[in-house]
XYZ file of N, CA, C and O in Angstrom:
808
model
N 0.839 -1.194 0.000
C 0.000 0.000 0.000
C 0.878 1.248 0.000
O 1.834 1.278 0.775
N 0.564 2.557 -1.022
C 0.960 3.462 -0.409
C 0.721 4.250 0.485
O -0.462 4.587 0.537
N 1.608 4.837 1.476
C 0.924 5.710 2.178
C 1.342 6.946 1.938
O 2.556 6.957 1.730
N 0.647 8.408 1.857
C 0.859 9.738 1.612
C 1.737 9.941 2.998
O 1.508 9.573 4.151
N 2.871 10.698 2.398
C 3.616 11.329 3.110
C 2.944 12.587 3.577
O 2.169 13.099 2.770
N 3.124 13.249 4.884
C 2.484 14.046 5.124
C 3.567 15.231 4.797
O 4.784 15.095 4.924
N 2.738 16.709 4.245
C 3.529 17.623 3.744
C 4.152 18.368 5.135
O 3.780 18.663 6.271
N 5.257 18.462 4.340
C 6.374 19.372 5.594
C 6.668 21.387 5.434
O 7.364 22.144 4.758
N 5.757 21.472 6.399
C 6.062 23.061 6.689
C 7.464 23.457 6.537
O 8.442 22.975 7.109
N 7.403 24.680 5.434
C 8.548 24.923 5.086
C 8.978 26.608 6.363
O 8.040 27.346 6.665
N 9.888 26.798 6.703
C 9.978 28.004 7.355
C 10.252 29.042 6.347
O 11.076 28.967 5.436
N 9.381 30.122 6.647
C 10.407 31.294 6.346
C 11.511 31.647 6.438
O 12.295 31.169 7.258
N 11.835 32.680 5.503
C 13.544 32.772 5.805
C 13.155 34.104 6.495
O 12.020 34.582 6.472
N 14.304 34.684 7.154
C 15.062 35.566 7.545
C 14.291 36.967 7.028
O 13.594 37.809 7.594
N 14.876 36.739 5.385
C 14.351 38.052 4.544
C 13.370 37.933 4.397
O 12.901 39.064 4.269
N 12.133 36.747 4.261
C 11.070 37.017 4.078
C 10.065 37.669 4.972
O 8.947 38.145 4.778
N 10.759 37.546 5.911
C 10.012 38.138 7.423
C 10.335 39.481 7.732
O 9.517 40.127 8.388
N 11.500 40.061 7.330
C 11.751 41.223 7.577
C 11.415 41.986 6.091
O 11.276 43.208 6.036
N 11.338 41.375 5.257
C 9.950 41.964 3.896
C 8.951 42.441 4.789
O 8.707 43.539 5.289
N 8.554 41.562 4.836
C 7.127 41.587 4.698
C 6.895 42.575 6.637
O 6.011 43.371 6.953
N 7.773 42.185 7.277
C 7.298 43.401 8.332
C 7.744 45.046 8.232
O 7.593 45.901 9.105
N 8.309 45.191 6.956
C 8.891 46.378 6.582
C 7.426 47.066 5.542
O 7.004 48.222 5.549
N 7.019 46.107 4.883
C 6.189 46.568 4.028
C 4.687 47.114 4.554
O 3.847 47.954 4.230
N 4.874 46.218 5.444
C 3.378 46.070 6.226
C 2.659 47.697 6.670
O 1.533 48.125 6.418
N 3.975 48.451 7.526
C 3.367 49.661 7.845
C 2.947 50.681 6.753
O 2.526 51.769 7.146
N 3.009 50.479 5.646
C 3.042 50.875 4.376
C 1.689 50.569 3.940
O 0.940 51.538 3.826
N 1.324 49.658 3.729
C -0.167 48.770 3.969
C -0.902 49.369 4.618
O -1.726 50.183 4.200
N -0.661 48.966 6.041
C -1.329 50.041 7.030
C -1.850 50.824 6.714
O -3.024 50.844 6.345
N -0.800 52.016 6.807
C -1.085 53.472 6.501
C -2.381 53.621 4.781
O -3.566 53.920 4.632
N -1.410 53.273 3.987
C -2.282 53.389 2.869
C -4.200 52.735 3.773
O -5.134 53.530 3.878
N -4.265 51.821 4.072
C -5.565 50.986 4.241
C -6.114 52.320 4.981
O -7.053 52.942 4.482
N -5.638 52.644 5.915
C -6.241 53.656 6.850
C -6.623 55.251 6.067
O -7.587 55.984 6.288
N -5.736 55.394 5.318
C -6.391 56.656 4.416
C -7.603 56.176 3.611
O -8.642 56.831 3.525
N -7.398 54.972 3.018
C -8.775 55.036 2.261
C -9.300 54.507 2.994
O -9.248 53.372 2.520
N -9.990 54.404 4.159
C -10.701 54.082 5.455
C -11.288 55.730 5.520
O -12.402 56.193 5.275
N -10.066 56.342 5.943
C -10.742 57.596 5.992
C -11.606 58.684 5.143
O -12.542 59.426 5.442
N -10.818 58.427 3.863
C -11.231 58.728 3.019
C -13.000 58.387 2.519
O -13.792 59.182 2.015
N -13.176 57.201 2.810
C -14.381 57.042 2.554
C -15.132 57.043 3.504
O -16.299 57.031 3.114
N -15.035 57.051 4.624
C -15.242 58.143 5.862
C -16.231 59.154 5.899
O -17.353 59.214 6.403
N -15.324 60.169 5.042
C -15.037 61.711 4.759
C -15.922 61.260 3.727
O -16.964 61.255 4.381
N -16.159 60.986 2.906
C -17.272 60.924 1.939
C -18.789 60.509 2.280
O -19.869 60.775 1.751
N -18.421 59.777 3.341
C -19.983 59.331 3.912
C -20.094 60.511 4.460
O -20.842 61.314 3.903
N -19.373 60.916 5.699
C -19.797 62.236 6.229
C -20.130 63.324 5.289
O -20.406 64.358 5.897
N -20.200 63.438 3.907
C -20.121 64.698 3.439
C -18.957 65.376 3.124
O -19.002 66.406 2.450
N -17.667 64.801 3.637
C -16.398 66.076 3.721
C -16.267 66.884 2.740
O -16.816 66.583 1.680
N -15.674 67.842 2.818
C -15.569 69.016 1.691
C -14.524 69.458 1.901
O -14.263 69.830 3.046
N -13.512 69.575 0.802
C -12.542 70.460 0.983
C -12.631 71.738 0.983
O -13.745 72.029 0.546
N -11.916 72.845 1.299
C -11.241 74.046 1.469
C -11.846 74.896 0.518
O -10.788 74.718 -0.085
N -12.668 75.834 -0.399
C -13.288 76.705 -0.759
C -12.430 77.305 -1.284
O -12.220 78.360 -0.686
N -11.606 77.113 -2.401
C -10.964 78.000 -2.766
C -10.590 79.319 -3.680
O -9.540 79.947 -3.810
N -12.443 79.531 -4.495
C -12.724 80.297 -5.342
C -13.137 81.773 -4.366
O -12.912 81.972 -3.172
N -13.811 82.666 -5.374
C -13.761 83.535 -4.411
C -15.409 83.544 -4.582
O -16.016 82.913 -5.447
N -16.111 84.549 -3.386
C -17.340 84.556 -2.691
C -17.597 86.340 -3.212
O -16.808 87.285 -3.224
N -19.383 86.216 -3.690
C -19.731 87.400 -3.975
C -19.476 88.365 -2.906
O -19.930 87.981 -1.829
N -18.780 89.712 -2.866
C -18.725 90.370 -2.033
C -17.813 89.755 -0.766
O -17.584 90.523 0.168
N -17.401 88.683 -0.723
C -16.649 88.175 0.461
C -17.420 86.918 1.458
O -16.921 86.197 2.322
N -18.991 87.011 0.879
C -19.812 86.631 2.059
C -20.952 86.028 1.251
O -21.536 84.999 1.589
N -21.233 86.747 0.147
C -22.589 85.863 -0.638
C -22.666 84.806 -1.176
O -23.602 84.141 -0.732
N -22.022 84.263 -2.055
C -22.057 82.953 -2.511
C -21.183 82.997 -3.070
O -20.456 83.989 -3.025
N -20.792 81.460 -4.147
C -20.190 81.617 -5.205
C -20.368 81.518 -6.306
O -21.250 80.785 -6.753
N -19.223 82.546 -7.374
C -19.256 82.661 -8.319
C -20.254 82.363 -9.294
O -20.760 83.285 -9.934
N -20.663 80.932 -9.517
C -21.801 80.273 -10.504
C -23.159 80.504 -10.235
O -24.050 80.645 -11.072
N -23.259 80.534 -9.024
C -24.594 80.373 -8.168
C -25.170 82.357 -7.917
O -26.271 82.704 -7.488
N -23.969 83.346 -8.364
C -24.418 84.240 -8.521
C -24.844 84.637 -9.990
O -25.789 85.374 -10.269
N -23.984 84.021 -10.884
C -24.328 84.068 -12.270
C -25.997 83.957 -12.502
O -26.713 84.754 -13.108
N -26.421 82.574 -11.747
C -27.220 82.142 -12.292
C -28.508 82.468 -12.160
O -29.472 82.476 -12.925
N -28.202 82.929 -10.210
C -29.269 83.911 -9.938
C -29.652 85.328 -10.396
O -30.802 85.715 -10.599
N -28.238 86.229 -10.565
C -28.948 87.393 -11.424
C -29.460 87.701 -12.964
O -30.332 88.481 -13.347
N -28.308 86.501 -13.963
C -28.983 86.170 -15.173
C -30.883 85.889 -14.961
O -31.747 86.570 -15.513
N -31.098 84.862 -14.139
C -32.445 84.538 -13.719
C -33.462 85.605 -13.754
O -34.391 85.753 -14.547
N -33.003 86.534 -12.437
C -33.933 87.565 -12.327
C -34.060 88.355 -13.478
O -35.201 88.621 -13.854
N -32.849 88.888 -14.268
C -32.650 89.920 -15.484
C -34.218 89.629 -16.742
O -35.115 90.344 -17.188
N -33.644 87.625 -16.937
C -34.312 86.840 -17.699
C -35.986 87.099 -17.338
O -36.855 87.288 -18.190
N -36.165 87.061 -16.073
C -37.734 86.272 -15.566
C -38.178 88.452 -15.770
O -39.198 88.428 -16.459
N -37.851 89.966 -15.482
C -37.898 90.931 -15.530
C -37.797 91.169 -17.613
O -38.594 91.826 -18.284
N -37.084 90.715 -17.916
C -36.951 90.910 -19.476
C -38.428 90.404 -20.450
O -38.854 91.032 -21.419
N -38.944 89.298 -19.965
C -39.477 88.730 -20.181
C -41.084 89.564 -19.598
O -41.957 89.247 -20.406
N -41.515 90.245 -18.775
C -42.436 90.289 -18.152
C -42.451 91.958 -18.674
O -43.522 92.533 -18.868
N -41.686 92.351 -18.787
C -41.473 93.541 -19.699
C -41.699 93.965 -21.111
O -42.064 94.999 -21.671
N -41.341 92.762 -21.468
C -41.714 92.320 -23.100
C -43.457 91.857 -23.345
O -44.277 92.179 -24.204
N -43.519 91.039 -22.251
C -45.153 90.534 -22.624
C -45.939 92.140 -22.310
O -46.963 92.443 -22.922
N -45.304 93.076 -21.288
C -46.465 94.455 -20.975
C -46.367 95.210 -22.345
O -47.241 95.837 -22.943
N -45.033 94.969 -22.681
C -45.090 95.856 -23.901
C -45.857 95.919 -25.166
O -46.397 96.859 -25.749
N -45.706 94.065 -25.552
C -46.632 93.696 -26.676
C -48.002 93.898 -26.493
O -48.698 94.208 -27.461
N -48.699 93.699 -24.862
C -50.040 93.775 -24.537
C -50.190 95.459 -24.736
O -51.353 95.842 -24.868
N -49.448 96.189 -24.761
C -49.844 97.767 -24.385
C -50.590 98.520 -25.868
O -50.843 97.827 -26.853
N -50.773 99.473 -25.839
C -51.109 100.263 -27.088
C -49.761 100.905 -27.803
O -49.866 101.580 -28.827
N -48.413 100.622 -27.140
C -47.567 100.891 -27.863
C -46.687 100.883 -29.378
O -45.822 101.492 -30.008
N -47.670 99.641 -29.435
C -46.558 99.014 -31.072
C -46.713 99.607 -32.147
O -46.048 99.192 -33.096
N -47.774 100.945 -32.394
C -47.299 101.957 -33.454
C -45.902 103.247 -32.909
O -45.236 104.095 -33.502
N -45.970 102.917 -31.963
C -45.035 104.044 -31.301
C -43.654 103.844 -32.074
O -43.243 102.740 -32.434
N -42.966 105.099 -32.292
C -41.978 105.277 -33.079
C -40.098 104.585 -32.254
O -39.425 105.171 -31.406
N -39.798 103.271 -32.919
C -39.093 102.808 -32.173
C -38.873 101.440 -31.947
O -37.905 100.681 -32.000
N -40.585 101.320 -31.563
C -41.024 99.982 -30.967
C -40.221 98.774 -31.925
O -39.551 98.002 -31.239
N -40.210 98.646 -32.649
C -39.660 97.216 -33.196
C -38.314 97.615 -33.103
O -37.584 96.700 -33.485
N -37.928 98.237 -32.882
C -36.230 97.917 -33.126
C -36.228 97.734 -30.836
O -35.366 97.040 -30.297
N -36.681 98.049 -30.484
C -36.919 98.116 -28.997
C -36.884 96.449 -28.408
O -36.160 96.023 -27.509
N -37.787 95.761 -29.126
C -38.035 94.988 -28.811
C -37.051 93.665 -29.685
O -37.100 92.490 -29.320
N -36.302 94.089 -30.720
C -35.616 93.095 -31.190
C -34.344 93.058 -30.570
O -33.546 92.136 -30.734
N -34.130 94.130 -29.802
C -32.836 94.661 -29.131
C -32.919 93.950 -27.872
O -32.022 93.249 -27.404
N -34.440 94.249 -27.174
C -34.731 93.582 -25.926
C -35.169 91.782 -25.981
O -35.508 91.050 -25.051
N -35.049 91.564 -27.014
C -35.455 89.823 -27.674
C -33.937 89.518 -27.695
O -33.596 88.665 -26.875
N -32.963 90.040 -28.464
C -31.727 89.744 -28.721
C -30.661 88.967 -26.984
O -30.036 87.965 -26.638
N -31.096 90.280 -26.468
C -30.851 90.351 -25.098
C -31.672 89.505 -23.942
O -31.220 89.597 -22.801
N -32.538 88.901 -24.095
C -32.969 87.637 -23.742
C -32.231 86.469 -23.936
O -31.737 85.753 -23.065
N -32.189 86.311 -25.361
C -31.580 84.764 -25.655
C -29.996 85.039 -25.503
O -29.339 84.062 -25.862
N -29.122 86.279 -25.000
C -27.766 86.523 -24.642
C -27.994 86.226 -23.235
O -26.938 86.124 -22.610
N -29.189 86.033 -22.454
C -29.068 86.091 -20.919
C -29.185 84.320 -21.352
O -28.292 83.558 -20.982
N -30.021 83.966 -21.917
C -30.579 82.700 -21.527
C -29.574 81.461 -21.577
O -29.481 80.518 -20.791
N -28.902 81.725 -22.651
C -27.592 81.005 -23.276
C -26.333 81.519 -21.946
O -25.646 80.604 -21.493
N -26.121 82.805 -21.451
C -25.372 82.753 -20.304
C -25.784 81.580 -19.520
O -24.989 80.650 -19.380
N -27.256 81.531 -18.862
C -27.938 80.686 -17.603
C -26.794 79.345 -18.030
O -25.927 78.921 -17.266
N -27.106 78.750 -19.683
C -26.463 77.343 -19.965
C -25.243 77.698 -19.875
O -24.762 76.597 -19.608
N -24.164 78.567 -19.899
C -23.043 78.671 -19.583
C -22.231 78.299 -18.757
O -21.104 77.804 -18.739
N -23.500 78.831 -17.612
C -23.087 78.650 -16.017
C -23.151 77.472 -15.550
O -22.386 77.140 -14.644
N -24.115 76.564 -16.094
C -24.538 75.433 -16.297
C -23.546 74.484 -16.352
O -23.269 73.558 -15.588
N -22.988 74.919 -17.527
C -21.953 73.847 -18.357
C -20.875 74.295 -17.543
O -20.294 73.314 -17.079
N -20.425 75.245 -17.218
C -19.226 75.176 -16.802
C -18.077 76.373 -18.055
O -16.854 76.512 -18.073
N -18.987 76.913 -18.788
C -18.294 77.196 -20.013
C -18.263 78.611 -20.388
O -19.265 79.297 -20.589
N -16.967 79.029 -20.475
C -16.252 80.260 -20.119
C -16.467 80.942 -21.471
O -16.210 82.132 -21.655
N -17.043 79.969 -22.579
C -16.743 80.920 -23.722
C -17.712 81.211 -24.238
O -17.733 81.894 -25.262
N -19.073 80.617 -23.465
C -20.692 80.969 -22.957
C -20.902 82.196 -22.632
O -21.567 83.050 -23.219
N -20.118 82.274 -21.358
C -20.605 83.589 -20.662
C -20.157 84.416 -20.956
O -20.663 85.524 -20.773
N -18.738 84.186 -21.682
C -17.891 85.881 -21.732
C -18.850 86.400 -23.070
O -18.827 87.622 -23.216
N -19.578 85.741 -23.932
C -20.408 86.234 -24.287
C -21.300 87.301 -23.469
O -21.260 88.527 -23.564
N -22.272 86.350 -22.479
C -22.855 87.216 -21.448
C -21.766 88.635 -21.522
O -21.999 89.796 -21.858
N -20.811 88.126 -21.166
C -20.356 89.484 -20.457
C -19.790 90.386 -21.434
O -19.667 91.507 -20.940
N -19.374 90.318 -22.711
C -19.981 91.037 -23.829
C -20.869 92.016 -23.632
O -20.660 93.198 -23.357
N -22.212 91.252 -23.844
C -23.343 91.651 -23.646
C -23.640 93.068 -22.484
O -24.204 94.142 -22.691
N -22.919 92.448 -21.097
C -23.202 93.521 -20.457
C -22.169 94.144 -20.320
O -22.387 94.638 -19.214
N -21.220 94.490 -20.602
C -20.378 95.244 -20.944
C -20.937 96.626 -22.191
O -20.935 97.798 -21.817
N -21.290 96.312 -23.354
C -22.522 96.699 -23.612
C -23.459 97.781 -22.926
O -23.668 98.994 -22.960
N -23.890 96.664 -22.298
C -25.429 97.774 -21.537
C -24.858 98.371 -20.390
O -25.708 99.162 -19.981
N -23.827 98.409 -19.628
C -22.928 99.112 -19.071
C -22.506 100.546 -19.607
O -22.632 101.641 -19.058
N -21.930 100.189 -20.930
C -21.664 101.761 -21.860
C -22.723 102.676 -22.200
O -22.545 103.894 -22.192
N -24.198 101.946 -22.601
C -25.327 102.552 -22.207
C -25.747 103.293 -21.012
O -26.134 104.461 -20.959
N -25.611 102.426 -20.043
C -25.916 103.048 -18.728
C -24.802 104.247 -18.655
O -25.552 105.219 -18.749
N -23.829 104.643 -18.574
C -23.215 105.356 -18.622
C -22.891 106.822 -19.493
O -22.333 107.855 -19.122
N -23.611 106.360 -21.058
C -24.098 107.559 -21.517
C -24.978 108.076 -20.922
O -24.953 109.281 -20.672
N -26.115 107.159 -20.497
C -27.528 107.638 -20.055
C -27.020 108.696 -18.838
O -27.426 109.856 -18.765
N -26.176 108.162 -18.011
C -25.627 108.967 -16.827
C -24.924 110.381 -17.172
O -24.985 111.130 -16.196
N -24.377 110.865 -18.108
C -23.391 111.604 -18.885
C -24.349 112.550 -19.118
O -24.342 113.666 -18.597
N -25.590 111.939 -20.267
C -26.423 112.955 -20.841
C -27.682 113.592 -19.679
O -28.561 114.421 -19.914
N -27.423 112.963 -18.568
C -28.774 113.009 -17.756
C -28.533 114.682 -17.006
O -27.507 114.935 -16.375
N -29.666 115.721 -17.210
C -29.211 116.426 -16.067
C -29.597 116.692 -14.979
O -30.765 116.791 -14.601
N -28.407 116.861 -14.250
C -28.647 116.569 -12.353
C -29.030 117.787 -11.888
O -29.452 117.777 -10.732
N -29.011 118.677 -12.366
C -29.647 120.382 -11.907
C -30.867 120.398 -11.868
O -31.322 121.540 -11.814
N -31.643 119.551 -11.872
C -33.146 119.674 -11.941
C -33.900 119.874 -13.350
O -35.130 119.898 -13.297
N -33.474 119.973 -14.211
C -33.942 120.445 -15.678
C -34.953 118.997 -16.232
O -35.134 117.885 -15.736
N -35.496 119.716 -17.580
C -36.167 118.235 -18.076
C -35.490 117.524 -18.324
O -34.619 117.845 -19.132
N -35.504 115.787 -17.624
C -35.238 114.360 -18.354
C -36.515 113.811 -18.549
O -37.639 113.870 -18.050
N -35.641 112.999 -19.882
C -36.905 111.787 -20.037
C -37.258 110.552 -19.425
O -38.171 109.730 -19.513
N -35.934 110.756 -18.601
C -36.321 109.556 -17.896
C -35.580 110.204 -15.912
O -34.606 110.888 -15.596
N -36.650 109.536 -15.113
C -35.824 109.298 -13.571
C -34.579 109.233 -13.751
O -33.852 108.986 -14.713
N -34.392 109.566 -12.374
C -33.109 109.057 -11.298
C -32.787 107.872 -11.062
O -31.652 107.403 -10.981
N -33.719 107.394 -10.953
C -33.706 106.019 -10.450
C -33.813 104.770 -11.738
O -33.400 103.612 -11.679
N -34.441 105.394 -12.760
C -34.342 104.326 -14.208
C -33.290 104.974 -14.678
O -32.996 104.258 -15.636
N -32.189 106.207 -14.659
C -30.856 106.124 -14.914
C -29.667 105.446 -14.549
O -28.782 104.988 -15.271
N -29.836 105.457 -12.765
C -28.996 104.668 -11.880
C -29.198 103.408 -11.871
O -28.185 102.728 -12.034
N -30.031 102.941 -11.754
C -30.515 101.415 -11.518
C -29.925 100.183 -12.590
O -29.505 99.077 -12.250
N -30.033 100.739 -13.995
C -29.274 99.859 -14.843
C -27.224 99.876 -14.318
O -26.550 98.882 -14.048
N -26.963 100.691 -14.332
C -25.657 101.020 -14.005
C -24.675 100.185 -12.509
O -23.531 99.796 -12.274
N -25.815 100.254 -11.924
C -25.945 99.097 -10.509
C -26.280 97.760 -10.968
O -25.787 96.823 -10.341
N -26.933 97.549 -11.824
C -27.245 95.991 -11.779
C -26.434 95.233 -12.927
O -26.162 94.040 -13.065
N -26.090 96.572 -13.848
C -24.969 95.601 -15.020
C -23.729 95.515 -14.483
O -23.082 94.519 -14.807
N -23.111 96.475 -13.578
C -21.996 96.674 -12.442
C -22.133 94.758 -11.685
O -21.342 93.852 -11.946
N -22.914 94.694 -11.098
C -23.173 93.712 -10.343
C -23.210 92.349 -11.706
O -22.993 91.352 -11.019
N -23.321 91.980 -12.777
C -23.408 91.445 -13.662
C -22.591 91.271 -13.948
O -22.404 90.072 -14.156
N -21.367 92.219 -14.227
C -20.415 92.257 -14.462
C -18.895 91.757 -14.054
O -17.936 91.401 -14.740
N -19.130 91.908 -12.436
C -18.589 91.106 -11.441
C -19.004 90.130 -11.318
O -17.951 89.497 -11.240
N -19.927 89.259 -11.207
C -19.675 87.739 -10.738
C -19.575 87.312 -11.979
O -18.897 86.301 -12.160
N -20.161 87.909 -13.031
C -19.587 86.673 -14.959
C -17.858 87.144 -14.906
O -16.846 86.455 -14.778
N -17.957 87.888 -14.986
C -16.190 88.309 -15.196
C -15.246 87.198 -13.929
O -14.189 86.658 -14.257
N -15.836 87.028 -12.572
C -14.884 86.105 -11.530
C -15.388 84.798 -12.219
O -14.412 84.115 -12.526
N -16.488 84.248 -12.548
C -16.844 83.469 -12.619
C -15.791 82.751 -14.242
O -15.406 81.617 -14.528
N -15.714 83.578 -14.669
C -14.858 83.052 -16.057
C -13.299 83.301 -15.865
O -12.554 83.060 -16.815
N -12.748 83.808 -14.584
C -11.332 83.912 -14.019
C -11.282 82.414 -13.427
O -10.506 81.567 -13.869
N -12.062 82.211 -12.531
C -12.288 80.602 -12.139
C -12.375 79.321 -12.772
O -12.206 78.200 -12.293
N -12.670 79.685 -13.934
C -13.071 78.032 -14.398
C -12.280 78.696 -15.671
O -12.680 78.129 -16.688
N -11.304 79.690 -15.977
C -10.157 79.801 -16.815
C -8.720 79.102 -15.943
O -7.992 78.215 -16.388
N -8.608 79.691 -14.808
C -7.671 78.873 -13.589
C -8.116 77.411 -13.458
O -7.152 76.648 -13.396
N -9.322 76.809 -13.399
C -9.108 75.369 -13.016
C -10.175 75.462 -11.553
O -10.737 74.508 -11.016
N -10.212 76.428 -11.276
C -10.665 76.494 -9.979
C -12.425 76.172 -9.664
O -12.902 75.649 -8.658
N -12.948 76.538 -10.545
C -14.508 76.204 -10.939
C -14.446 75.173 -12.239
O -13.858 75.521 -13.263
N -15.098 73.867 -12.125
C -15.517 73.163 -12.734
C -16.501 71.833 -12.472
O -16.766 71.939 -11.275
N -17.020 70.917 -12.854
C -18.147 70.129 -12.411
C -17.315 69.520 -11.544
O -17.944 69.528 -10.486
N -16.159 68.939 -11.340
C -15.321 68.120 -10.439
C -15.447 68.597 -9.259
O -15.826 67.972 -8.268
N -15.052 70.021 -9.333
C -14.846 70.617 -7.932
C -15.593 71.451 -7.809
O -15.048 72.517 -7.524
N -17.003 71.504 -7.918
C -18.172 72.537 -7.804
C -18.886 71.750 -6.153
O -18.538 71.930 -4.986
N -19.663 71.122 -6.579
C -19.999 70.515 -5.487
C -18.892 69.775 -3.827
O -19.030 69.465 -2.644
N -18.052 69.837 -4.729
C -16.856 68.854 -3.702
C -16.394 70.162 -3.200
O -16.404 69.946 -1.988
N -15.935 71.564 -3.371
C -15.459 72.187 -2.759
C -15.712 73.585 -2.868
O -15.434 74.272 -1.885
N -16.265 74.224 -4.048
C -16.918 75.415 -4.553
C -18.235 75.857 -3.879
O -18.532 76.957 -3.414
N -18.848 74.871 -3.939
C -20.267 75.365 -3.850
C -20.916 75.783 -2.199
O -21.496 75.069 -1.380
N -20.586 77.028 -2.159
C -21.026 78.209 -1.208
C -22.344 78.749 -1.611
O -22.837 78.709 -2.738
N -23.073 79.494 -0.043
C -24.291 80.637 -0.269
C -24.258 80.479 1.780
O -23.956 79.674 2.662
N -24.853 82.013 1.575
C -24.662 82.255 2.880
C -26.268 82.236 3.270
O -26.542 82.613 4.410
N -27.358 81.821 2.396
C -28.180 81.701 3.293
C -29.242 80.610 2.502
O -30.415 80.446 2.835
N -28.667 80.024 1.565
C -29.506 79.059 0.817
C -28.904 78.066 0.147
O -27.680 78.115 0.021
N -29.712 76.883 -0.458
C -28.744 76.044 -0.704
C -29.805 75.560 -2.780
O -29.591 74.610 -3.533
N -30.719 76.625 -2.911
C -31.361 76.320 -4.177
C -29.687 76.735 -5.646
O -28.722 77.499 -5.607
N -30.002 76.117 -6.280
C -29.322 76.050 -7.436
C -27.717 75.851 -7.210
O -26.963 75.773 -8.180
């Protein structure tokens, strides 16, 4: 009969033991970062904020884009429907008024997808645009007179564009410094960008 020899435990050597206890803390360490790491992801973690914030304190960059394009858009729009409803459209003007103010819609609306996408060569359109109605506002300011005399228009419908394309102007202009640097993009929007100091919509 045969009988099976029973197998003989071989020892380690020397070097294999001091391998492998050299390597080990190496192991370790690595195992324990991605321990933590996914950790930090269950918790939510977020890195460090490193774009800049409207005014220091309001939000960021994209999330201001998108909100004042918005309002400009949802005001452009509600302006346009009073106009077409009014008795105005023989008035001397009117169509070039409104192809100017149509034009300038679909330049806001195509910003909104800009901001969207992530895409710098979207908005600097936008900011074209208000760059633009900026130089307007600024004649309007030039020709306006402040002595009390006849204008055709307020104080307040002179100033008011000049303030809000100002404000337009600044967050599309940071907003396309950011995601020209690397610093705003879909990777790192949510993971470390995405600020607001009192809301968390868009």
């Amino acid at each position: 009969m045969i009988q099976a020899t029973p197998s003989k435990k071989v020892p380690l050597l020397n070097a294999d033991i001091e391998d492998s206890n050299a390597a080990s803390p190496e192991i370790r360490s690595a195992s324990t970062r991605s321990a933590i790491s996914l950790d930090n992801e269950d918790d939510g973690f977020r890195e460090r904020k490193q774009g800049h914030k409207l005014f220091f304190v309001c939000c960021d960059t994209k999330r201001a884009v998108l909100w004042l394009n918005t309002i400009e858009l949802m005001l452009n729009i509600f302006i346009l429907t009073a106009a077409v409803m009014s008795d105005r459209a023989k008035a001397e003007g009117y169509n070039r008024a409104m192809i100017v103010r149509g034009c300038g819609m679909f330049v806001t609306f195509t910003t909104l997808l800009g901001a969207y996408w992530y895409s710098k060569s979207i908005v600097l359109v936008g900011l074209v645009h208000t760059c633009y109605q900026l130089t307007v506002a600024v004649f309007k300011i030039t020709r306006f007179n402040w002595d009390g005399g006849y204008n055709e228009e307020s104080e307040l419908e002179v100033l008011l564009p000049i303030i809000w394309n100002s404000l337009l102007f600044y967050a599309e202009g940071m907003f396309i410094s950011e995601v020209n640097d690397g610093i705003m993009s879909s990777q790192t929007y949510k993971r470390r960008e995405m600020y607001s100091c009192c809301c968390d919509i868009l």
